[in-house]
Amino acid sequence: MEQLHSHDWKVEAHFVGRSLDKHGVLIDSGAAQDALRRVLAELDGRDLTDARELDGTNPSAENLACWVFARLRDRLKGRAELARVRVWESPGFAAAYQETQE
Amino acid sequence: MEQLHSHDWKVEAHFVGRSLDKHGVLIDSGAAQDALRRVLAELDGRDLTDARELDGTNPSAENLACWVFARLRDRLKGRAELARVRVWESPGFAAAYQETQE
Amino acid sequence: MEQLHSHDWKVEAHFVGRSLDKHGVLIDSGAAQDALRRVLAELDGRDLTDARELDGTNPSAENLACWVFARLRDRLKGRAELARVRVWESPGFAAAYQETQE
């Protein structure tokens, strides 16, 4: 979970797998948090409505979830399967992106 | 998310879809909240153990989730697919209703 | 939900079913909480890195979720299908164990 710039947005990443490593973990949580932090840093402090990174799409929670999903999956390729990214726009509203059928 | 009468219940509605509208959203969150508010207003202030709306069924979180699901889906027909309604009876206990296999 | 010894871990159990009992509930929440409490009591106050119960495996959230799942399912056999156990290691990090495809 990671705070996203001026909004008080939260971002969750969910990983899935059928087996654990020798330490009994699916993915090193420090590595996962670090990767997520780096992805979000690309947006940090920017006006999202103007961010080139988002290719001019509206920075809805849905689009952000999709954008974070693609970049985070690239960064963690081969480590664990990223199942879903959920973006909390406020404590009462979230949007999630996933590619596999839930 | 919406508070439900004297209890401190919370109600969550989850929508799913394969594509977003031109604003990059799955469903307008204001419209969704408004629809949920109207559904819950039917129960507002009533003694749920006696509410005709619940057809005499016990107002368990499970039954409420099912009842809200059916009414909310009707109200939002054609806008987005309602996947699940979850009713939090307390911060530590929730029941969800869904029709599709998770 | 149940607190687990010195850490501030939380444990969630999710049940699924296609029908409710005559009280409109899937599983009696008191019985479910009691069963979960008894499972967690086996670990209570122990140094998890040394707990025989965990068979020498690293007490990661993943391993704990798996361990709790197996024991809780045994205790509630025939009452409701246990779908998932999730262990929150902190408010920002959780691991879940489930046997069926999500």
GROMACS .gro file of C-alpha atoms in nm:
model
  306
    1MET     CA    1   0.000   0.000   0.000
    2GLU     CA    2   0.135   0.332  -0.097
    3GLN     CA    3   0.016   0.686  -0.077
    4LEU     CA    4  -0.020   0.867  -0.406
    5HIS     CA    5   0.073   1.242  -0.412
    6SER     CA    6  -0.166   1.517  -0.314
    7HIS     CA    7  -0.479   1.307  -0.308
    8ASP     CA    8  -0.504   1.068  -0.023
    9TRP     CA    9  -0.518   0.775  -0.259
   10LYS     CA   10  -0.406   0.430  -0.160
   11VAL     CA   11  -0.285   0.164  -0.399
   12GLU     CA   12  -0.307  -0.209  -0.328
   13ALA     CA   13  -0.130  -0.478  -0.527
   14HIS     CA   14  -0.246  -0.842  -0.505
   15PHE     CA   15  -0.024  -1.129  -0.607
   16VAL     CA   16  -0.118  -1.493  -0.654
   17GLY     CA   17   0.080  -1.813  -0.678
   18ARG     CA   18   0.058  -2.185  -0.619
   19SER     CA   19   0.372  -2.218  -0.411
   20LEU     CA   20   0.593  -2.027  -0.170
   21ASP     CA   21   0.968  -1.978  -0.166
   22LYS     CA   22   1.197  -2.136   0.095
   23HIS     CA   23   1.116  -1.851   0.334
   24GLY     CA   24   0.747  -1.931   0.309
   25VAL     CA   25   0.659  -1.616   0.122
   26LEU     CA   26   0.495  -1.563  -0.215
   27ILE     CA   27   0.690  -1.249  -0.296
   28ASP     CA   28   0.931  -1.048  -0.083
   29SER     CA   29   0.710  -0.773   0.054
   30GLY     CA   30   0.998  -0.525   0.064
   31ALA     CA   31   1.072  -0.583  -0.304
   32ALA     CA   32   0.704  -0.553  -0.392
   33GLN     CA   33   0.666  -0.230  -0.196
   34ASP     CA   34   0.981  -0.090  -0.349
   35ALA     CA   35   0.860  -0.170  -0.701
   36LEU     CA   36   0.522  -0.013  -0.629
   37ARG     CA   37   0.691   0.294  -0.484
   38ARG     CA   38   0.899   0.337  -0.799
   39VAL     CA   39   0.596   0.306  -1.022
   40LEU     CA   40   0.404   0.564  -0.822
   41ALA     CA   41   0.707   0.795  -0.811
   42GLU     CA   42   0.660   0.851  -1.185
   43LEU     CA   43   0.338   1.032  -1.102
   44ASP     CA   44   0.447   1.192  -0.778
   45GLY     CA   45   0.380   1.560  -0.749
   46ARG     CA   46   0.235   1.585  -1.100
   47ASP     CA   47  -0.097   1.718  -1.200
   48LEU     CA   48  -0.251   1.391  -1.306
   49THR     CA   49  -0.492   1.559  -1.543
   50ASP     CA   50  -0.187   1.669  -1.740
   51ALA     CA   51   0.056   1.382  -1.685
   52ARG     CA   52   0.208   1.263  -2.011
   53GLU     CA   53   0.249   0.925  -1.843
   54LEU     CA   54  -0.124   0.871  -1.855
   55ASP     CA   55  -0.133   0.940  -2.229
   56GLY     CA   56  -0.397   1.205  -2.193
   57THR     CA   57  -0.652   0.970  -2.044
   58ASN     CA   58  -0.864   1.095  -1.761
   59PRO     CA   59  -0.691   1.006  -1.431
   60SER     CA   60  -0.986   0.810  -1.297
   61ALA     CA   61  -0.918   0.549  -1.033
   62GLU     CA   62  -0.995   0.290  -1.305
   63ASN     CA   63  -0.733   0.429  -1.545
   64LEU     CA   64  -0.477   0.467  -1.269
   65ALA     CA   65  -0.532   0.108  -1.156
   66CYS     CA   66  -0.477  -0.011  -1.513
   67TRP     CA   67  -0.168   0.207  -1.558
   68VAL     CA   68  -0.012   0.092  -1.229
   69PHE     CA   69  -0.094  -0.272  -1.308
   70ALA     CA   70   0.095  -0.268  -1.638
   71ARG     CA   71   0.405  -0.097  -1.496
   72LEU     CA   72   0.418  -0.297  -1.176
   73ARG     CA   73   0.383  -0.624  -1.364
   74ASP     CA   74   0.676  -0.524  -1.586
   75ARG     CA   75   0.893  -0.443  -1.285
   76LEU     CA   76   0.817  -0.768  -1.108
   77LYS     CA   77   0.823  -0.993  -1.411
   78GLY     CA   78   0.925  -1.346  -1.317
   79ARG     CA   79   0.888  -1.290  -0.942
   80ALA     CA   80   0.518  -1.348  -0.877
   81GLU     CA   81   0.198  -1.318  -1.072
   82LEU     CA   82   0.032  -0.981  -1.024
   83ALA     CA   83  -0.338  -1.055  -0.997
   84ARG     CA   84  -0.493  -0.716  -0.933
   85VAL     CA   85  -0.423  -0.351  -0.857
   86ARG     CA   86  -0.680  -0.157  -0.658
   87VAL     CA   87  -0.677   0.219  -0.624
   88TRP     CA   88  -0.865   0.376  -0.333
   89GLU     CA   89  -0.972   0.727  -0.426
   90SER     CA   90  -1.124   0.775  -0.080
   91PRO     CA   91  -1.203   0.540   0.209
   92GLY     CA   92  -1.540   0.474   0.046
   93PHE     CA   93  -1.447   0.437  -0.321
   94ALA     CA   94  -1.203   0.212  -0.501
   95ALA     CA   95  -1.145   0.080  -0.852
   96ALA     CA   96  -0.954  -0.236  -0.933
   97TYR     CA   97  -0.793  -0.364  -1.250
   98GLN     CA   98  -0.726  -0.731  -1.321
   99GLU     CA   99  -0.672  -0.930  -1.636
  100THR     CA  100  -0.782  -1.273  -1.529
  101GLN     CA  101  -1.141  -1.359  -1.459
  102GLU     CA  102  -1.210  -1.333  -1.089
  103MET     CA  103  -2.055   0.281   0.098
  104GLU     CA  104  -2.355   0.385   0.291
  105GLN     CA  105  -2.459   0.381   0.653
  106LEU     CA  106  -2.769   0.183   0.732
  107HIS     CA  107  -3.003   0.319   1.006
  108SER     CA  108  -2.946   0.265   1.376
  109HIS     CA  109  -2.688  -0.007   1.342
  110ASP     CA  110  -2.352   0.105   1.225
  111TRP     CA  111  -2.376  -0.112   0.918
  112LYS     CA  112  -2.189  -0.037   0.600
  113VAL     CA  113  -2.291  -0.152   0.256
  114GLU     CA  114  -2.046  -0.202  -0.031
  115ALA     CA  115  -2.144  -0.250  -0.394
  116HIS     CA  116  -1.894  -0.398  -0.642
  117PHE     CA  117  -1.934  -0.357  -1.015
  118VAL     CA  118  -1.746  -0.532  -1.292
  119GLY     CA  119  -1.700  -0.467  -1.660
  120ARG     CA  120  -1.464  -0.523  -1.949
  121SER     CA  121  -1.444  -0.164  -2.067
  122LEU     CA  122  -1.469   0.193  -1.943
  123ASP     CA  123  -1.669   0.486  -2.073
  124LYS     CA  124  -1.510   0.790  -2.242
  125HIS     CA  125  -1.438   0.938  -1.899
  126GLY     CA  126  -1.241   0.630  -1.804
  127VAL     CA  127  -1.490   0.511  -1.547
  128LEU     CA  128  -1.685   0.188  -1.517
  129ILE     CA  129  -1.990   0.349  -1.362
  130ASP     CA  130  -2.046   0.705  -1.246
  131SER     CA  131  -1.977   0.684  -0.874
  132GLY     CA  132  -2.227   0.957  -0.795
  133ALA     CA  133  -2.503   0.770  -0.976
  134ALA     CA  134  -2.406   0.445  -0.804
  135GLN     CA  135  -2.404   0.607  -0.461
  136ASP     CA  136  -2.733   0.775  -0.529
  137ALA     CA  137  -2.893   0.447  -0.634
  138LEU     CA  138  -2.757   0.271  -0.327
  139ARG     CA  139  -2.882   0.553  -0.105
  140ARG     CA  140  -3.232   0.520  -0.250
  141VAL     CA  141  -3.235   0.146  -0.197
  142LEU     CA  142  -3.124   0.181   0.164
  143ALA     CA  143  -3.373   0.463   0.222
  144GLU     CA  144  -3.650   0.206   0.191
  145LEU     CA  145  -3.525   0.053   0.515
  146ASP     CA  146  -3.417   0.371   0.687
  147GLY     CA  147  -3.549   0.417   1.037
  148ARG     CA  148  -3.746   0.094   1.030
  149ASP     CA  149  -3.728  -0.189   1.269
  150LEU     CA  150  -3.572  -0.441   1.035
  151THR     CA  151  -3.714  -0.737   1.224
  152ASP     CA  152  -4.053  -0.609   1.123
  153ALA     CA  153  -3.989  -0.453   0.783
  154ARG     CA  154  -4.241  -0.566   0.526
  155GLU     CA  155  -3.972  -0.503   0.267
  156LEU     CA  156  -3.775  -0.800   0.389
  157ASP     CA  157  -4.080  -1.028   0.352
  158GLY     CA  158  -4.057  -1.146   0.708
  159THR     CA  159  -3.711  -1.294   0.665
  160ASN     CA  160  -3.464  -1.249   0.946
  161PRO     CA  161  -3.263  -0.929   0.881
  162SER     CA  162  -2.930  -1.107   0.885
  163ALA     CA  163  -2.640  -0.944   0.703
  164GLU     CA  164  -2.675  -1.226   0.447
  165ASN     CA  165  -3.043  -1.152   0.380
  166LEU     CA  166  -2.983  -0.779   0.367
  167ALA     CA  167  -2.699  -0.824   0.119
  168CYS     CA  168  -2.927  -1.032  -0.103
  169TRP     CA  169  -3.213  -0.783  -0.072
  170VAL     CA  170  -2.992  -0.484  -0.153
  171PHE     CA  171  -2.832  -0.672  -0.444
  172ALA     CA  172  -3.166  -0.736  -0.617
  173ARG     CA  173  -3.293  -0.379  -0.576
  174LEU     CA  174  -2.967  -0.211  -0.666
  175ARG     CA  175  -2.928  -0.423  -0.978
  176ASP     CA  176  -3.279  -0.322  -1.086
  177ARG     CA  177  -3.202   0.047  -1.037
  178LEU     CA  178  -2.877   0.033  -1.230
  179LYS     CA  179  -2.992  -0.199  -1.506
  180GLY     CA  180  -2.800  -0.137  -1.825
  181ARG     CA  181  -2.534   0.081  -1.660
  182ALA     CA  182  -2.282  -0.167  -1.522
  183GLU     CA  183  -2.287  -0.523  -1.401
  184LEU     CA  184  -2.337  -0.546  -1.027
  185ALA     CA  185  -2.105  -0.821  -0.911
  186ARG     CA  186  -2.150  -0.826  -0.537
  187VAL     CA  187  -2.306  -0.650  -0.239
  188ARG     CA  188  -2.133  -0.679   0.096
  189VAL     CA  189  -2.295  -0.576   0.424
  190TRP     CA  190  -2.071  -0.501   0.721
  191GLU     CA  191  -2.259  -0.567   1.041
  192SER     CA  192  -1.958  -0.454   1.244
  193PRO     CA  193  -1.594  -0.380   1.158
  194GLY     CA  194  -1.519  -0.748   1.216
  195PHE     CA  195  -1.815  -0.916   1.044
  196ALA     CA  196  -1.951  -0.893   0.691
  197ALA     CA  197  -2.171  -1.097   0.460
  198ALA     CA  198  -2.166  -1.071   0.082
  199TYR     CA  199  -2.411  -1.177  -0.185
  200GLN     CA  200  -2.316  -1.248  -0.545
  201GLU     CA  201  -2.474  -1.447  -0.824
  202THR     CA  202  -2.175  -1.536  -1.032
  203GLN     CA  203  -1.909  -1.779  -0.921
  204GLU     CA  204  -1.620  -1.594  -0.764
  205MET     CA  205  -1.149  -1.147   1.307
  206GLU     CA  206  -0.917  -1.228   1.587
  207GLN     CA  207  -0.604  -1.079   1.729
  208LEU     CA  208  -0.301  -1.302   1.730
  209HIS     CA  209  -0.062  -1.276   2.032
  210SER     CA  210   0.216  -1.021   2.055
  211HIS     CA  211   0.203  -0.906   1.696
  212ASP     CA  212  -0.095  -0.701   1.602
  213TRP     CA  213  -0.201  -0.953   1.343
  214LYS     CA  214  -0.557  -0.996   1.233
  215VAL     CA  215  -0.705  -1.312   1.090
  216GLU     CA  216  -1.006  -1.319   0.857
  217ALA     CA  217  -1.201  -1.629   0.764
  218HIS     CA  218  -1.426  -1.629   0.455
  219PHE     CA  219  -1.701  -1.885   0.409
  220VAL     CA  220  -1.907  -1.953   0.099
  221GLY     CA  221  -2.229  -2.137   0.033
  222ARG     CA  222  -2.525  -2.154  -0.200
  223SER     CA  223  -2.795  -2.137   0.064
  224LEU     CA  224  -2.868  -2.003   0.410
  225ASP     CA  225  -3.012  -2.175   0.715
  226LYS     CA  226  -3.359  -2.098   0.855
  227HIS     CA  227  -3.216  -1.797   1.040
  228GLY     CA  228  -3.089  -1.654   0.712
  229VAL     CA  229  -2.726  -1.704   0.796
  230LEU     CA  230  -2.453  -1.898   0.620
  231ILE     CA  231  -2.274  -1.997   0.938
  232ASP     CA  232  -2.336  -1.894   1.295
  233SER     CA  233  -2.087  -1.612   1.345
  234GLY     CA  234  -2.045  -1.694   1.714
  235ALA     CA  235  -1.955  -2.054   1.633
  236ALA     CA  236  -1.717  -1.941   1.360
  237GLN     CA  237  -1.547  -1.690   1.588
  238ASP     CA  238  -1.521  -1.946   1.864
  239ALA     CA  239  -1.361  -2.199   1.631
  240LEU     CA  240  -1.115  -1.940   1.504
  241ARG     CA  241  -1.033  -1.836   1.859
  242ARG     CA  242  -0.956  -2.197   1.953
  243VAL     CA  243  -0.732  -2.242   1.652
  244LEU     CA  244  -0.539  -1.925   1.729
  245ALA     CA  245  -0.516  -2.017   2.098
  246GLU     CA  246  -0.280  -2.298   1.999
  247LEU     CA  247  -0.029  -2.033   1.901
  248ASP     CA  248  -0.111  -1.780   2.169
  249GLY     CA  249   0.184  -1.649   2.361
  250ARG     CA  250   0.432  -1.869   2.177
  251ASP     CA  251   0.737  -1.762   1.993
  252LEU     CA  252   0.615  -1.843   1.645
  253THR     CA  253   0.966  -1.891   1.511
  254ASP     CA  254   0.993  -2.183   1.749
  255ALA     CA  255   0.637  -2.316   1.761
  256ARG     CA  256   0.625  -2.690   1.710
  257GLU     CA  257   0.275  -2.638   1.571
  258LEU     CA  258   0.419  -2.475   1.262
  259ASP     CA  259   0.648  -2.773   1.199
  260GLY     CA  260   0.955  -2.557   1.182
  261THR     CA  261   0.831  -2.354   0.887
  262ASN     CA  262   0.897  -1.982   0.888
  263PRO     CA  263   0.596  -1.807   1.049
  264SER     CA  264   0.527  -1.591   0.746
  265ALA     CA  265   0.178  -1.455   0.700
  266GLU     CA  266   0.146  -1.700   0.410
  267ASN     CA  267   0.235  -2.003   0.623
  268LEU     CA  268   0.014  -1.889   0.908
  269ALA     CA  269  -0.280  -1.841   0.671
  270CYS     CA  270  -0.231  -2.195   0.540
  271TRP     CA  271  -0.194  -2.339   0.891
  272VAL     CA  272  -0.506  -2.162   1.020
  273PHE     CA  273  -0.702  -2.265   0.710
  274ALA     CA  274  -0.638  -2.635   0.761
  275ARG     CA  275  -0.722  -2.632   1.132
  276LEU     CA  276  -1.027  -2.409   1.102
  277ARG     CA  277  -1.168  -2.622   0.820
  278ASP     CA  278  -1.131  -2.930   1.035
  279ARG     CA  279  -1.311  -2.767   1.326
  280LEU     CA  280  -1.601  -2.647   1.113
  281LYS     CA  281  -1.634  -2.955   0.894
  282GLY     CA  282  -1.990  -2.996   0.773
  283ARG     CA  283  -2.102  -2.650   0.881
  284ALA     CA  284  -1.999  -2.424   0.592
  285GLU     CA  285  -1.734  -2.426   0.325
  286LEU     CA  286  -1.425  -2.233   0.432
  287ALA     CA  287  -1.316  -2.042   0.122
  288ARG     CA  288  -1.018  -1.843   0.241
  289VAL     CA  289  -0.814  -1.738   0.541
  290ARG     CA  290  -0.637  -1.404   0.529
  291VAL     CA  291  -0.373  -1.296   0.779
  292TRP     CA  292  -0.300  -0.925   0.818
  293GLU     CA  293   0.057  -0.878   0.936
  294SER     CA  294   0.005  -0.502   0.948
  295PRO     CA  295  -0.268  -0.269   0.820
  296GLY     CA  296  -0.080  -0.254   0.489
  297PHE     CA  297   0.018  -0.616   0.437
  298ALA     CA  298  -0.187  -0.936   0.424
  299ALA     CA  299  -0.149  -1.288   0.290
  300ALA     CA  300  -0.439  -1.517   0.207
  301TYR     CA  301  -0.466  -1.890   0.160
  302GLN     CA  302  -0.740  -2.059  -0.042
  303GLU     CA  303  -0.768  -2.394  -0.212
  304THR     CA  304  -1.019  -2.320  -0.481
  305GLN     CA  305  -0.941  -2.102  -0.780
  306GLU     CA  306  -1.056  -1.749  -0.714
   0.00000   0.00000   0.00000
